[in-house]
Coordinates of C-alpha atoms in Angstrom, one line a residue:
Chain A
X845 CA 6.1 2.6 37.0
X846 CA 4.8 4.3 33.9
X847 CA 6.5 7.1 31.1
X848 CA 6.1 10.5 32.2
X849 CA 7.0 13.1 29.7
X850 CA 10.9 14.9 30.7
X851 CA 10.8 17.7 33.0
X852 CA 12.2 20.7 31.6
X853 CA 15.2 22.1 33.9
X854 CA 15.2 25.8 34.9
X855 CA 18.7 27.3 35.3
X856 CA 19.3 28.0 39.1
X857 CA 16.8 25.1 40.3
X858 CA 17.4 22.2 42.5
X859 CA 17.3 19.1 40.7
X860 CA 15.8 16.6 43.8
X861 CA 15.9 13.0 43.9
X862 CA 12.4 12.4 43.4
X863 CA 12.6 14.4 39.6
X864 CA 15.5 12.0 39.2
X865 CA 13.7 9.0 39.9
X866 CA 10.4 10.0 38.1
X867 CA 11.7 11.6 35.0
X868 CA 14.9 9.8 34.7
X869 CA 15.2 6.2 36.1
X870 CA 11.8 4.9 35.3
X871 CA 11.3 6.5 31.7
X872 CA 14.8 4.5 31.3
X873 CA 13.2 1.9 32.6
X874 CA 10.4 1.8 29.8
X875 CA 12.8 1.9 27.1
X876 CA 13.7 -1.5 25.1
X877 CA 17.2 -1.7 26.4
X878 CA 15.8 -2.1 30.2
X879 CA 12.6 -4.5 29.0
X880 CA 15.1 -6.6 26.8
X881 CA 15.1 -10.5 28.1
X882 CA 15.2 -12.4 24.7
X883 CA 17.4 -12.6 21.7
X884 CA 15.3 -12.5 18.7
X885 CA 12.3 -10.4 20.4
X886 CA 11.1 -7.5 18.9
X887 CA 9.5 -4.4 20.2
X888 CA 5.8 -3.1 19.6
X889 CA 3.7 -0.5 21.1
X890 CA 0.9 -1.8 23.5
X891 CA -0.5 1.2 24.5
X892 CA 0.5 5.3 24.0
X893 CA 4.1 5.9 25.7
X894 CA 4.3 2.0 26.5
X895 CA 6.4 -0.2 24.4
X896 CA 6.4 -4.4 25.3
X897 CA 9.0 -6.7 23.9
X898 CA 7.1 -9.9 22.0
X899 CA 8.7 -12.7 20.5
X900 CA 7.4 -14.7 17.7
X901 CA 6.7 -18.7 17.7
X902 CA 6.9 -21.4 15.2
X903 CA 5.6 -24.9 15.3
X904 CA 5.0 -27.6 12.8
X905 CA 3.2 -31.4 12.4
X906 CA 5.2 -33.5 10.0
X907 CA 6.0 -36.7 8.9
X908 CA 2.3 -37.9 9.2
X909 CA -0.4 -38.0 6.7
X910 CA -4.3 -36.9 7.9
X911 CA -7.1 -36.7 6.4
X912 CA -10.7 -35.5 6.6
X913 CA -13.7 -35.4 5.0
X914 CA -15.5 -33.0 7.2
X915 CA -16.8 -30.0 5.3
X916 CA -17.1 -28.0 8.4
X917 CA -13.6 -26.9 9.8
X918 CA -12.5 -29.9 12.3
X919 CA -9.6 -31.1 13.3
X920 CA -7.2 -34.4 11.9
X921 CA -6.4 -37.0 14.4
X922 CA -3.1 -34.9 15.3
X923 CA -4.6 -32.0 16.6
X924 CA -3.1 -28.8 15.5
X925 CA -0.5 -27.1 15.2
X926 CA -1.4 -25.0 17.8
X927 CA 0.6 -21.7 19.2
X928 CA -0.3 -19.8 22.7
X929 CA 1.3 -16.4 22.5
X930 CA 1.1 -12.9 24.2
X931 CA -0.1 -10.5 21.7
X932 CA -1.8 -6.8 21.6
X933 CA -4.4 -6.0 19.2
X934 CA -2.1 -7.2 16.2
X935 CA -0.7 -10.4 14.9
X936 CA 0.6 -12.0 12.0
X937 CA -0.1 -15.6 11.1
X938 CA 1.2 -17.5 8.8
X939 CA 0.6 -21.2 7.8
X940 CA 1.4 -23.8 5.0
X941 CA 0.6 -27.1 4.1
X942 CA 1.0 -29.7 1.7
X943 CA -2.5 -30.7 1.2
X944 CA -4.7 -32.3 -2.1
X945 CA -8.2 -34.0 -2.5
X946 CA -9.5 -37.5 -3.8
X947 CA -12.0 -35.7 -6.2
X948 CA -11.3 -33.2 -9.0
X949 CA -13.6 -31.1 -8.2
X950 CA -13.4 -30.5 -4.2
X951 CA -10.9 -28.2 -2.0
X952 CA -9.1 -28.9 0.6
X953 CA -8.3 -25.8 2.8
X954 CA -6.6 -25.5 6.3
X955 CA -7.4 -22.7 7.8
X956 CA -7.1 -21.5 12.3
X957 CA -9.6 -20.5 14.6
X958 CA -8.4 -18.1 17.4
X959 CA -9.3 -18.5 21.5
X960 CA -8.1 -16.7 24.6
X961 CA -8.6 -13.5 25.1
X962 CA -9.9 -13.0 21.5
X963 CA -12.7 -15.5 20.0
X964 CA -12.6 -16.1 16.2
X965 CA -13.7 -19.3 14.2
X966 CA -11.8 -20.2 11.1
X967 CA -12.7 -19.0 7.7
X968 CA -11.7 -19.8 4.6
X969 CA -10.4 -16.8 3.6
X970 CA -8.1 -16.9 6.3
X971 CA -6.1 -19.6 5.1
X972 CA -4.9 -22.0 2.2
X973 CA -6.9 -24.0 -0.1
X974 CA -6.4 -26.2 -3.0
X975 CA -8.9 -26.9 -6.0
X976 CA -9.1 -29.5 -8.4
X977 CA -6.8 -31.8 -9.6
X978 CA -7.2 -35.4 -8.2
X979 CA -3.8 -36.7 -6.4
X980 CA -1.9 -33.3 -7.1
X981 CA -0.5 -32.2 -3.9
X982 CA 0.7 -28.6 -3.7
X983 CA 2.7 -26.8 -1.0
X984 CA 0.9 -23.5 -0.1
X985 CA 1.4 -21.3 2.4
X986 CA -0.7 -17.8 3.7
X987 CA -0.1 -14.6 5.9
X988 CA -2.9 -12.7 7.4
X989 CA -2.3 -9.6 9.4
X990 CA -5.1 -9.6 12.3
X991 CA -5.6 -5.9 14.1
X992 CA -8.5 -6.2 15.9
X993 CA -7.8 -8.9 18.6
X994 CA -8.1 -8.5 21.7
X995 CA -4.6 -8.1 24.1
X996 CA -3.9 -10.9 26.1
X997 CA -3.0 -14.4 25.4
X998 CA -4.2 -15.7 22.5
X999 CA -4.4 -19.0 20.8
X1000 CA -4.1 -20.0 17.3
X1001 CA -5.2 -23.7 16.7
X1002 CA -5.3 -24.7 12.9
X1003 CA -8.2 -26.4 11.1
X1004 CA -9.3 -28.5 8.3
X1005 CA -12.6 -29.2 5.9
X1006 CA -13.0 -29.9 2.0
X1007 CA -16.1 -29.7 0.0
X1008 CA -16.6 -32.7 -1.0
X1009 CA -14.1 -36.1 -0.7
X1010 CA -11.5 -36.9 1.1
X1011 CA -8.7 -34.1 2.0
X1012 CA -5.3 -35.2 2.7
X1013 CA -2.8 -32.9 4.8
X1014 CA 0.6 -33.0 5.1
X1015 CA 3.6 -30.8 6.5
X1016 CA 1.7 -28.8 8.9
X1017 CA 2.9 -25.6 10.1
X1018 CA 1.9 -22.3 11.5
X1019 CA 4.0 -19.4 13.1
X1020 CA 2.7 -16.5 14.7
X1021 CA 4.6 -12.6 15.1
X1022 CA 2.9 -10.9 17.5
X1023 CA 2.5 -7.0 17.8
Chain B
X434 CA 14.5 18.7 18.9
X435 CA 16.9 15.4 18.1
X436 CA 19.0 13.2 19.7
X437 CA 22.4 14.5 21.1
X438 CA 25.4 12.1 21.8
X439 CA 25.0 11.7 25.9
X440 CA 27.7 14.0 27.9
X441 CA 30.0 12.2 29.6
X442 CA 30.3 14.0 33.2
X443 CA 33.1 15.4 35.1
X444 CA 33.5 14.8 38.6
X445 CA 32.9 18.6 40.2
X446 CA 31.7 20.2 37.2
X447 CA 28.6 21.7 37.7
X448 CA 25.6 20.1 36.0
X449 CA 23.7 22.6 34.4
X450 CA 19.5 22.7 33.2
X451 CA 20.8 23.1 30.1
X452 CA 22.8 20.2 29.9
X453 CA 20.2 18.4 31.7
X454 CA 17.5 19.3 29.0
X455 CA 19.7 18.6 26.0
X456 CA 20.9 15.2 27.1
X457 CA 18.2 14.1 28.9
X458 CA 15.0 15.6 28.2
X459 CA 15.6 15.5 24.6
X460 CA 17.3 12.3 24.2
X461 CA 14.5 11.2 26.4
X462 CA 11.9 12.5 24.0
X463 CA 13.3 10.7 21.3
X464 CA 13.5 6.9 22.5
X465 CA 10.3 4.2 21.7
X466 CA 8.3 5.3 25.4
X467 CA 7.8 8.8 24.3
X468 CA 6.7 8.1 20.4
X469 CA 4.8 5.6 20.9
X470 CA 1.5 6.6 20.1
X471 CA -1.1 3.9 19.1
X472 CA -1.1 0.1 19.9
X473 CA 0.0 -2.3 16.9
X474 CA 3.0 0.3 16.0
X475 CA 6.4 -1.4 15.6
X476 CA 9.5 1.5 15.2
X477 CA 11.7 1.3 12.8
X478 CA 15.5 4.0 12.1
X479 CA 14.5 6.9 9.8
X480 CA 18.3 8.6 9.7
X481 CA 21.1 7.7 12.1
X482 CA 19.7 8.2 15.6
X483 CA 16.3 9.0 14.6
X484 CA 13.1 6.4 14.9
X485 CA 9.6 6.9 14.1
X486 CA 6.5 4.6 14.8
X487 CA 5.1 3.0 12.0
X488 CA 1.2 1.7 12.0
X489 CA 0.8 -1.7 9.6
X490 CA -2.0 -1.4 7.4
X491 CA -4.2 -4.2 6.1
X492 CA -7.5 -4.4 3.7
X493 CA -9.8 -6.9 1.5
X494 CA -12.4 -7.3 -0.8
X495 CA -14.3 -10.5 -0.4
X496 CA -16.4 -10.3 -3.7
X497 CA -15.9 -12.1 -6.8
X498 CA -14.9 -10.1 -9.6
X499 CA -13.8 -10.5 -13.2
X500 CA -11.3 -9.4 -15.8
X501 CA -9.9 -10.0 -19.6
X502 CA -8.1 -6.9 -19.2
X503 CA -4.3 -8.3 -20.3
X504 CA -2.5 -5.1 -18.9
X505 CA -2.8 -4.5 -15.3
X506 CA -6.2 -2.8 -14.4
X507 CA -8.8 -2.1 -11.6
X508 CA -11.6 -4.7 -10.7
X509 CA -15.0 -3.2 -10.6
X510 CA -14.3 -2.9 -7.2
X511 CA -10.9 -0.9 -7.0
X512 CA -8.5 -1.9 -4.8
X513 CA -7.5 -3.1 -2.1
X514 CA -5.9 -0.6 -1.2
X515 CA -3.8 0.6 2.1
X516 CA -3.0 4.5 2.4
X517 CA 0.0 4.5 4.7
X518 CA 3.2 6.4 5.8
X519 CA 6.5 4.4 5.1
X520 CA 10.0 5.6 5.0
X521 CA 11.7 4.3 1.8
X522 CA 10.8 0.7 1.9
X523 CA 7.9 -0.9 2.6
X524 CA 6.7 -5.1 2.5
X525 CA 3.8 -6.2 1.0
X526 CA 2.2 -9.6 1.5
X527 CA -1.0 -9.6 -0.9
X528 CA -3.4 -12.5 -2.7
X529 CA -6.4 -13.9 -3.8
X530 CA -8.5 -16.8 -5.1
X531 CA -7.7 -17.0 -8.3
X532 CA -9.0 -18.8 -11.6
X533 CA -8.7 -18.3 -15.4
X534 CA -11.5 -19.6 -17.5
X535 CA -9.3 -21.7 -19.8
X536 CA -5.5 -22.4 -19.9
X537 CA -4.7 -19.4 -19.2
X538 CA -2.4 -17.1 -16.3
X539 CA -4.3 -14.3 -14.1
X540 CA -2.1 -12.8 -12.2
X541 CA -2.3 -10.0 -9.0
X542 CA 0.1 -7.3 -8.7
X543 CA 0.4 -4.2 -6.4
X544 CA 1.3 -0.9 -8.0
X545 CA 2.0 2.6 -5.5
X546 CA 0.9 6.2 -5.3
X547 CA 1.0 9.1 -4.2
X548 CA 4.2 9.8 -2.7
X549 CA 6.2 6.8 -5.1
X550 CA 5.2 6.4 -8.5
X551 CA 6.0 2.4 -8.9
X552 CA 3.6 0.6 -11.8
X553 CA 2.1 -3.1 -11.3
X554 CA 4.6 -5.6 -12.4
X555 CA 4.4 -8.9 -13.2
X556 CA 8.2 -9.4 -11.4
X557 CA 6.1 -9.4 -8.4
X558 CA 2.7 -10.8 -9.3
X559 CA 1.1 -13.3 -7.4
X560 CA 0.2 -15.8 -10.8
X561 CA -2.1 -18.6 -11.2
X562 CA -2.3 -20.6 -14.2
X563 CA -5.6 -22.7 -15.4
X564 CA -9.1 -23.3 -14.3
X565 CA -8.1 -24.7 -10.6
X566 CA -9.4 -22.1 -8.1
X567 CA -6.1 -21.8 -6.0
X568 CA -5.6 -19.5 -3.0
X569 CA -2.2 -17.6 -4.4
X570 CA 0.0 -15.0 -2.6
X571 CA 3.1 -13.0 -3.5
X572 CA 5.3 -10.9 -0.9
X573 CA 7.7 -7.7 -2.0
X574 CA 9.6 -5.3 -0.7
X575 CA 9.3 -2.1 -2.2
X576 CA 12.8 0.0 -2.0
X577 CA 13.6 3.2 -2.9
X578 CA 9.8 4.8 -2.4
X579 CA 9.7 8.6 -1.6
X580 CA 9.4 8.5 1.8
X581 CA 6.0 9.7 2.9
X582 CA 2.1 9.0 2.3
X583 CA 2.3 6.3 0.2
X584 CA -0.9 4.6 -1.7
X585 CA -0.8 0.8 -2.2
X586 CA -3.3 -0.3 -4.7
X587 CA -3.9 -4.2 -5.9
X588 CA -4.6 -4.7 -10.2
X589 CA -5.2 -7.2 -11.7
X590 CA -4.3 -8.9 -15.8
X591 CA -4.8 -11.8 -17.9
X592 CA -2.6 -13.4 -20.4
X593 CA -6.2 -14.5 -22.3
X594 CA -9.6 -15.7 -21.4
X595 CA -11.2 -13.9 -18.0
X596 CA -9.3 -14.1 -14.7
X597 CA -11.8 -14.5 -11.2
X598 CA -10.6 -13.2 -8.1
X599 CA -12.2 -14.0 -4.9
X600 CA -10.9 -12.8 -1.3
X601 CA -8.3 -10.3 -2.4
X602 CA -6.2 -8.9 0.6
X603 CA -3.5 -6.6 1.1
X604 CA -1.1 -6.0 4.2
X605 CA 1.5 -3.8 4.0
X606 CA 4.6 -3.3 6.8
X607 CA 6.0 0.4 6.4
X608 CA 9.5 0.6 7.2

């Protein structure tokens, strides 16, 4: 079942079952009303005359306290957060954390890799970071609009390094809104 | 072509190609299915019973660049910048690495063209204050823009001393 573009009637023409059921039923049955299943869901396009309902996803580690003092991105001894979700070639991330470093003059970042049907490591300027300021904690948070993955089901999976010292991660969280 | 209030049929009356291509074909023309054109597109109401697909745009600048410029200015590198078509409103989620060489604020802003004329402003800057490198972001949503082709460009000020920006991005969500 696909979209087909409307017929045009001609006065004086039979109109036959099979017009009905091509031109009428299943273009109805591409619109959002018929692919509907979730409150909250949204609707994006996947492909030309195809729309696909997608929902977004939130998840969160807190109430512990990690640290690292890999300088490569790595993960704490919770792994994550991590979020699976159907997407097509666009998403938007977003992630925060509470996070500081044991030395003035090191960052600690968080930052996601992505796996599934699209490969990407993590990079630091796709994600949060903090600089400076021995024991200071802040809360910060990032969004990054991704259009080139790949459709499919995709996995985001956070990360962590600093560049020097010890990091220290807190309040974990990372949602996903998928297009 | 627009969309019509669907008929509501009489039993024996005649149903006519006419009727057929007013309330079907052209209502038909008008739902998600038939505009959608390009993957990534999310549709949003343009007037009452009329959508349009909208296309999100997104761009960055990874190099490090400098200003002492205390009103809102260019980089060396201009931008970024996202040409896109919105209706009136539009949200933009935008940010940087950003450092000051002393005690001071450097601060990010987005300003639009084209279309909307709508300055850099500090009431939606994204701000950091001091020497500490910090990864700082700012969202808005623009209201009342000319609906259109709209131009959103990223500038950049300093309350004193010489503001570094590092990773600059810009993503903007037409509506």
């Amino acid at each position: 079942m696909s979209w087909t573009a409307p017929m045009t009637a001609v006065a004086g023409s039979v109109f036959t079952a099979a017009q009905f059921n091509q031109f009428v039923r299943d273009n109805l049955l591409e619109c959002p009303a018929a692919k509907a299943t979730t409150p909250g869901a949204f609707f994006a396009v996947s492909d030309v005359n195809q729309v696909a309902e997608r929902i977004g996803q939130s998840t969160s580690i807190t109430g512990v306290t990690e640290t690292t003092t890999s300088t490569i991105y790595t993960d704490l001894a919770t792994f994550g957060p991590q979020l699976t979700v159907d997407s097509g070639g666009a998403a938007i991330v977003i992630l925060s954390c509470a996070l500081q470093n044991t030395t003035s003059t090191s960052s600690a970042r968080m930052a996601y890799d992505i796996s599934g049907a699209t490969t990407l490591a993590a990079a630091d300027n796709r994600g949060v970071g903090h600089f400076g300021g021995t024991g200071v904690g802040v809360v910060v948070g990032n969004m990054i609009y991704h259009d080139t993955l790949t459709a499919g089901s995709n996995t985001f999976t956070a990360k962590y390094r600093v560049s020097g010292g010890t990091g220290q991660f807190e309040s974990r969280r990372l949602q996903i809104i998928p297009f | 072509m627009a969309w019509s209030s669907p008929m509501t049929a009489v039993a024996g009356a005649t149903f006519t190609a006419a009727q057929f291509n007013q309330f079907v074909r052209d209502n038909l023309n008008m739902t998600a299915p038939a505009l959608a054109s390009a993957a990534g597109q999310i549709f949003v109401s343009t007037a009452a019973n009329a959508i349009a697909a909208r296309t999100p745009g997104v761009a960055t600048i990874a190099t490090s660049q400098t200003t002492t410029s205390t009103t809102y200015a260019d980089l060396a590198t201009v931008g970024p910048s996202v040409t896109i078509t919105t209706g009136t409103q539009a949200l933009v989620w935008f940010g940087a690495l950003i450092s000051n060489s002393g005690a001071n604020s450097s601060r990010m802003s987005v300003a639009v063209s084209s279309a909307s004329t709508v300055a850099a402003s500090d009431a939606w800057a994204a701000v950091n204050v001091g020497t500490s490198a910090n990864r700082i972001f700012s969202a808005h949503m623009f209201t009342g823009l000319t609906a259109g082709s709209n131009i959103f460009t990223a500038k950049y000020d300093v309350s004193a001393g010489t503001g570094t920006y590092v990773n600059r991005e810009l993503f903007v969500i037409p509506l």
